[in-house]
PDB file of C-alpha atoms in Angstrom:
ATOM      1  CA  UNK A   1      96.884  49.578  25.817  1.00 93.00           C
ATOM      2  CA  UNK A   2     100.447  49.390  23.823  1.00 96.00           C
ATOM      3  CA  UNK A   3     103.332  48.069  25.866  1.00 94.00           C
ATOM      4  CA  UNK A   4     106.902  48.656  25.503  1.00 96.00           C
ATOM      5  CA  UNK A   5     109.475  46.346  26.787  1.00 97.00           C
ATOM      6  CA  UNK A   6     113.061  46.211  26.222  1.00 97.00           C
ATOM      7  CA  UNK A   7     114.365  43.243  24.436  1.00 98.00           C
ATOM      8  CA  UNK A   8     117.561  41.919  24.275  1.00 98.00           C
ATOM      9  CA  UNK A   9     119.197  39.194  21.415  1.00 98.00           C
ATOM     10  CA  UNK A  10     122.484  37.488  22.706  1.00 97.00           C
ATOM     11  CA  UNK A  11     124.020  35.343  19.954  1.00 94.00           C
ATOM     12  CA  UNK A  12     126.729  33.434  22.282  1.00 92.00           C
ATOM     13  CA  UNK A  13     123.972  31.547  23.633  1.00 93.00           C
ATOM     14  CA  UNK A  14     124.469  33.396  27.400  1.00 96.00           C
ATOM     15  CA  UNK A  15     121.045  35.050  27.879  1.00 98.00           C
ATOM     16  CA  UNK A  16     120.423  32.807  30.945  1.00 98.00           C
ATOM     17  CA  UNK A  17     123.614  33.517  32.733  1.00 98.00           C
ATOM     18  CA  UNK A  18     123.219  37.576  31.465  1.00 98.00           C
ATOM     19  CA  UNK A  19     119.221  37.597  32.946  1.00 98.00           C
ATOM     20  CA  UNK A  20     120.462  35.959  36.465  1.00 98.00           C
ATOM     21  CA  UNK A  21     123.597  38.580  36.465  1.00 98.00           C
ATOM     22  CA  UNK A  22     121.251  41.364  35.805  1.00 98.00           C
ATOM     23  CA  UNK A  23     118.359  40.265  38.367  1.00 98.00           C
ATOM     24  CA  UNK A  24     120.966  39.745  40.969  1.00 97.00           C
ATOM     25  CA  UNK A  25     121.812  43.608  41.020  1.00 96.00           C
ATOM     26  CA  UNK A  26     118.798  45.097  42.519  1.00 95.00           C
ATOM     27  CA  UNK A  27     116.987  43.788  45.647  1.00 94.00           C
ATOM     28  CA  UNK A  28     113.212  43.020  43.713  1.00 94.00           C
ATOM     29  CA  UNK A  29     114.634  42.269  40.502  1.00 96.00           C
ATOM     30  CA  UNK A  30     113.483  38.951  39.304  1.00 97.00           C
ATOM     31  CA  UNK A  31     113.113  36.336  36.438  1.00 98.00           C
ATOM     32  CA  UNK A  32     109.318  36.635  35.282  1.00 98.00           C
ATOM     33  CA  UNK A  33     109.265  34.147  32.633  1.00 98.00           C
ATOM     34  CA  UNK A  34     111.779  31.335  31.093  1.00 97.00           C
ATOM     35  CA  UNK A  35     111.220  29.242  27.836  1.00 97.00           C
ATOM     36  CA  UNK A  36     113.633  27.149  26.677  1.00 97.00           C
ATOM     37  CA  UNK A  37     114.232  25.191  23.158  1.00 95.00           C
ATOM     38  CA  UNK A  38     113.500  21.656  24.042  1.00 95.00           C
ATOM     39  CA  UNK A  39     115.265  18.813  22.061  1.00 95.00           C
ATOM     40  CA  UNK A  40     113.603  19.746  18.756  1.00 92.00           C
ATOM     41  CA  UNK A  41     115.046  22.889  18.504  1.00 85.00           C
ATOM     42  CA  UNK A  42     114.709  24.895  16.030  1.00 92.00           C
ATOM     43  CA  UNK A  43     117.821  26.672  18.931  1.00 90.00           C
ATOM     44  CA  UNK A  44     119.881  24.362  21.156  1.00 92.00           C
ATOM     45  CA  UNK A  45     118.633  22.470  23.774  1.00 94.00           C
ATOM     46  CA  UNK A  46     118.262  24.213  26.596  1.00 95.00           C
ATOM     47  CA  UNK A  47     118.700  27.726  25.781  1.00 96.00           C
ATOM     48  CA  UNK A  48     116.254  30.575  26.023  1.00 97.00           C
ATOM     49  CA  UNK A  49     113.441  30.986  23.463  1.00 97.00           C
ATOM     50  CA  UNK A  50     112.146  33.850  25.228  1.00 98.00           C
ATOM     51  CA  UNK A  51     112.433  35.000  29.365  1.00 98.00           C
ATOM     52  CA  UNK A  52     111.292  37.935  30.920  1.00 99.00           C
ATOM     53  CA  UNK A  53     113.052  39.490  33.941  1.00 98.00           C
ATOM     54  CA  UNK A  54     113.235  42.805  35.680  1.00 98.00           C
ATOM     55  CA  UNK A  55     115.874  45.425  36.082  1.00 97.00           C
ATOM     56  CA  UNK A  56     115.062  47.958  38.330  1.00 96.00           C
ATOM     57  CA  UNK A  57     111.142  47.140  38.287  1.00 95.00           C
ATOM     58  CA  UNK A  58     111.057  47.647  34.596  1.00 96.00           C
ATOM     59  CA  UNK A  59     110.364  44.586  32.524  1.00 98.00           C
ATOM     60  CA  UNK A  60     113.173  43.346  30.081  1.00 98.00           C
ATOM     61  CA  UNK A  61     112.937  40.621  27.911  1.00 98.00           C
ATOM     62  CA  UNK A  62     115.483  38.289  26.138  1.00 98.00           C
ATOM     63  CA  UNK A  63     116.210  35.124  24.183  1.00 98.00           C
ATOM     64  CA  UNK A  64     119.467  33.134  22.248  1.00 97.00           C
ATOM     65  CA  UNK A  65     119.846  33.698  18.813  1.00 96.00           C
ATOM     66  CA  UNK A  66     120.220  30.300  17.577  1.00 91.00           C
ATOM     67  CA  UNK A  67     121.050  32.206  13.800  1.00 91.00           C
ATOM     68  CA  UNK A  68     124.389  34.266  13.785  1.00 90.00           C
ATOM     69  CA  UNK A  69     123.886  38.353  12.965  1.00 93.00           C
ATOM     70  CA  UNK A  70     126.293  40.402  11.222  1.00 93.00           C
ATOM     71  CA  UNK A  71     124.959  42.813  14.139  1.00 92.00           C
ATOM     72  CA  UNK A  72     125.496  42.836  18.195  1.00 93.00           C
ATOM     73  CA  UNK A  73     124.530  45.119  20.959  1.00 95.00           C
ATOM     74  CA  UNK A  74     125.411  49.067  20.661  1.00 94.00           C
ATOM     75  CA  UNK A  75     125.746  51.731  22.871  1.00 94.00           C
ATOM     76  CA  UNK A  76     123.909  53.973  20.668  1.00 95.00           C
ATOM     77  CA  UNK A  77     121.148  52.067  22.665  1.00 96.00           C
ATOM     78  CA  UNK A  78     121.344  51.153  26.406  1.00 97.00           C
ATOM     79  CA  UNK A  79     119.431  50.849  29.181  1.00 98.00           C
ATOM     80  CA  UNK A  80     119.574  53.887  31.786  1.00 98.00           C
ATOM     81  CA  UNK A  81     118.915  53.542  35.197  1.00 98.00           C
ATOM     82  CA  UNK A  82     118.637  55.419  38.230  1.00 97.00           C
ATOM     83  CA  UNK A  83     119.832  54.273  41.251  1.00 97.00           C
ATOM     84  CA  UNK A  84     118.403  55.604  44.886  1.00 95.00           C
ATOM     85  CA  UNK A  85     121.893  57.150  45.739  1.00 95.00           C
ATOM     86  CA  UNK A  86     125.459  57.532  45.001  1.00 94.00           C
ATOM     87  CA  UNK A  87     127.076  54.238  46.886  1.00 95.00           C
ATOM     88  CA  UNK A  88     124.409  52.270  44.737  1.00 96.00           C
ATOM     89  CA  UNK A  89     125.450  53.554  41.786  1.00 97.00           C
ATOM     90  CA  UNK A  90     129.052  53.029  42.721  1.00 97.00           C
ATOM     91  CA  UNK A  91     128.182  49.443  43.841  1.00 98.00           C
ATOM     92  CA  UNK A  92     126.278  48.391  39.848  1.00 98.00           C
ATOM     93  CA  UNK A  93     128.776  50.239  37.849  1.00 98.00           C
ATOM     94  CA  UNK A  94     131.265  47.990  39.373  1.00 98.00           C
ATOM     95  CA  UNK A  95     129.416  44.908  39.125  1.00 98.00           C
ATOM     96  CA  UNK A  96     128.479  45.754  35.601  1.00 98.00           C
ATOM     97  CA  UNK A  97     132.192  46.670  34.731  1.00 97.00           C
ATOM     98  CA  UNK A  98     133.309  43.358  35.391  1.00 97.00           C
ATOM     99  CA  UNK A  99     134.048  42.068  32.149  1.00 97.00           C
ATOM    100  CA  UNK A 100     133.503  45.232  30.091  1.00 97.00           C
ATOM    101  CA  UNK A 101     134.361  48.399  30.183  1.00 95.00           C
ATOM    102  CA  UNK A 102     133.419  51.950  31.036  1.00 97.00           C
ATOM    103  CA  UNK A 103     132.239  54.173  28.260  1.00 98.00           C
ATOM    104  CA  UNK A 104     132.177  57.259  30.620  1.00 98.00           C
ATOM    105  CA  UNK A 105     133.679  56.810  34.179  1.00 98.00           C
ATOM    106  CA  UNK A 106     131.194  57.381  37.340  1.00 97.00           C
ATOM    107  CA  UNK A 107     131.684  61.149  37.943  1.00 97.00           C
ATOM    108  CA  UNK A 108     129.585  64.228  38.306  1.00 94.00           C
ATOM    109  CA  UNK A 109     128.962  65.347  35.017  1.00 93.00           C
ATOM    110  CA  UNK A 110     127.149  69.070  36.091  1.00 90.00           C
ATOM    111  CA  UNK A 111     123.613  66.674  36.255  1.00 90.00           C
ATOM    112  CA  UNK A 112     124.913  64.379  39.282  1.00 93.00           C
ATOM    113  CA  UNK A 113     126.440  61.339  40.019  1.00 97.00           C
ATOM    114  CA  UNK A 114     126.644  59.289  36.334  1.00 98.00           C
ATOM    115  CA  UNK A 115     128.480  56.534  34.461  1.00 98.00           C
ATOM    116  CA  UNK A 116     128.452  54.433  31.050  1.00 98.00           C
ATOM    117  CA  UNK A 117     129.502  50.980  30.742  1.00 98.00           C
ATOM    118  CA  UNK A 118     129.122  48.167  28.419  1.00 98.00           C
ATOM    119  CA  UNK A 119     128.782  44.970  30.536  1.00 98.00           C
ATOM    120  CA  UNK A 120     130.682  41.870  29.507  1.00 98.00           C
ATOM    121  CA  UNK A 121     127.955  41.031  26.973  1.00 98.00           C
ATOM    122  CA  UNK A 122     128.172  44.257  25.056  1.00 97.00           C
ATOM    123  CA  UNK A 123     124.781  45.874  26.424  1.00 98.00           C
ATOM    124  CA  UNK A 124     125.453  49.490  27.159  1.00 98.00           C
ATOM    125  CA  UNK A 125     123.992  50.865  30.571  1.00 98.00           C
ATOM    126  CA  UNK A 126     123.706  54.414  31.421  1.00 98.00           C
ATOM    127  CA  UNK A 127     123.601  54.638  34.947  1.00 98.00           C
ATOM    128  CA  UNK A 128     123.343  57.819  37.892  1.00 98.00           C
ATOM    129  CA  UNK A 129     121.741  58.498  41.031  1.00 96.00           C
ATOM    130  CA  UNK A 130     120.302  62.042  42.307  1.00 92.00           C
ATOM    131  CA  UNK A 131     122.388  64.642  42.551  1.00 84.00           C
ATOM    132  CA  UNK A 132     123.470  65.530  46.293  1.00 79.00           C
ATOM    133  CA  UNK A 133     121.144  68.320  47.244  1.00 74.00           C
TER     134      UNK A 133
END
């Protein structure tokens, strides 16, 4: 069976310190996987070849760039999540504001509770919670 999984490409070499911020958000969320370069490169010693993680129970995966893009993360792509109820949401849209900023501040937007932020690494997040019944 085909299997998609997020991936994420940081090129400041921070994809350790952005998979333990985003597995510390939810309780569950964990690091799956970890490789790291080794002495021999061909990236830095030490940072991530490729590490798998969850957000939310979904799988992510990410690695360090060791080659500099002419591209970066976009909100035209983010990862949306759906939180189990309005104080969570409140409580990861702060967390994930630190550092970044909101594209769309937490408010009900006609659908429910909702909010868009880029974190401080530039990944977008679209995140809301149910709305009150």
């Amino acid at each position: 069976m085909a299997d998609l999984v997020p991936f994420l490409m940081f090129q400041k070499r921070d994809a350790a310190e952005a998979m333990e911020f985003y597995t510390s958000l939810l309780p569950g969320d964990t690091v799956l996987s970890d490789q790291r370069y080794g002495a021999d490169g061909p990236g830095p010693e030490g940072t991530i070849v490729m590490a798998e993680f969850t957000v939310a129970g979904q799988r992510v995966r990410c690695s360090d760039s060791f080659v500099q893009h002419q591209f970066d993360f976009t909100p035209s792509a983010s990862l949306f999540v759906t939180l189990d109820s309005k104080e969570d949401l409140e409580r990861v849209f702060e967390a994930i504001s630190d550092g970044g900023g909101a594209l769309m501040p937490l408010d009900d937007y006609g659908f429910g509770p909702f909010g868009w932020v880029n974190d401080r690494w530039g990944v977008s997040w679209q995140l809301s919670a149910p709305a009150p019944k």
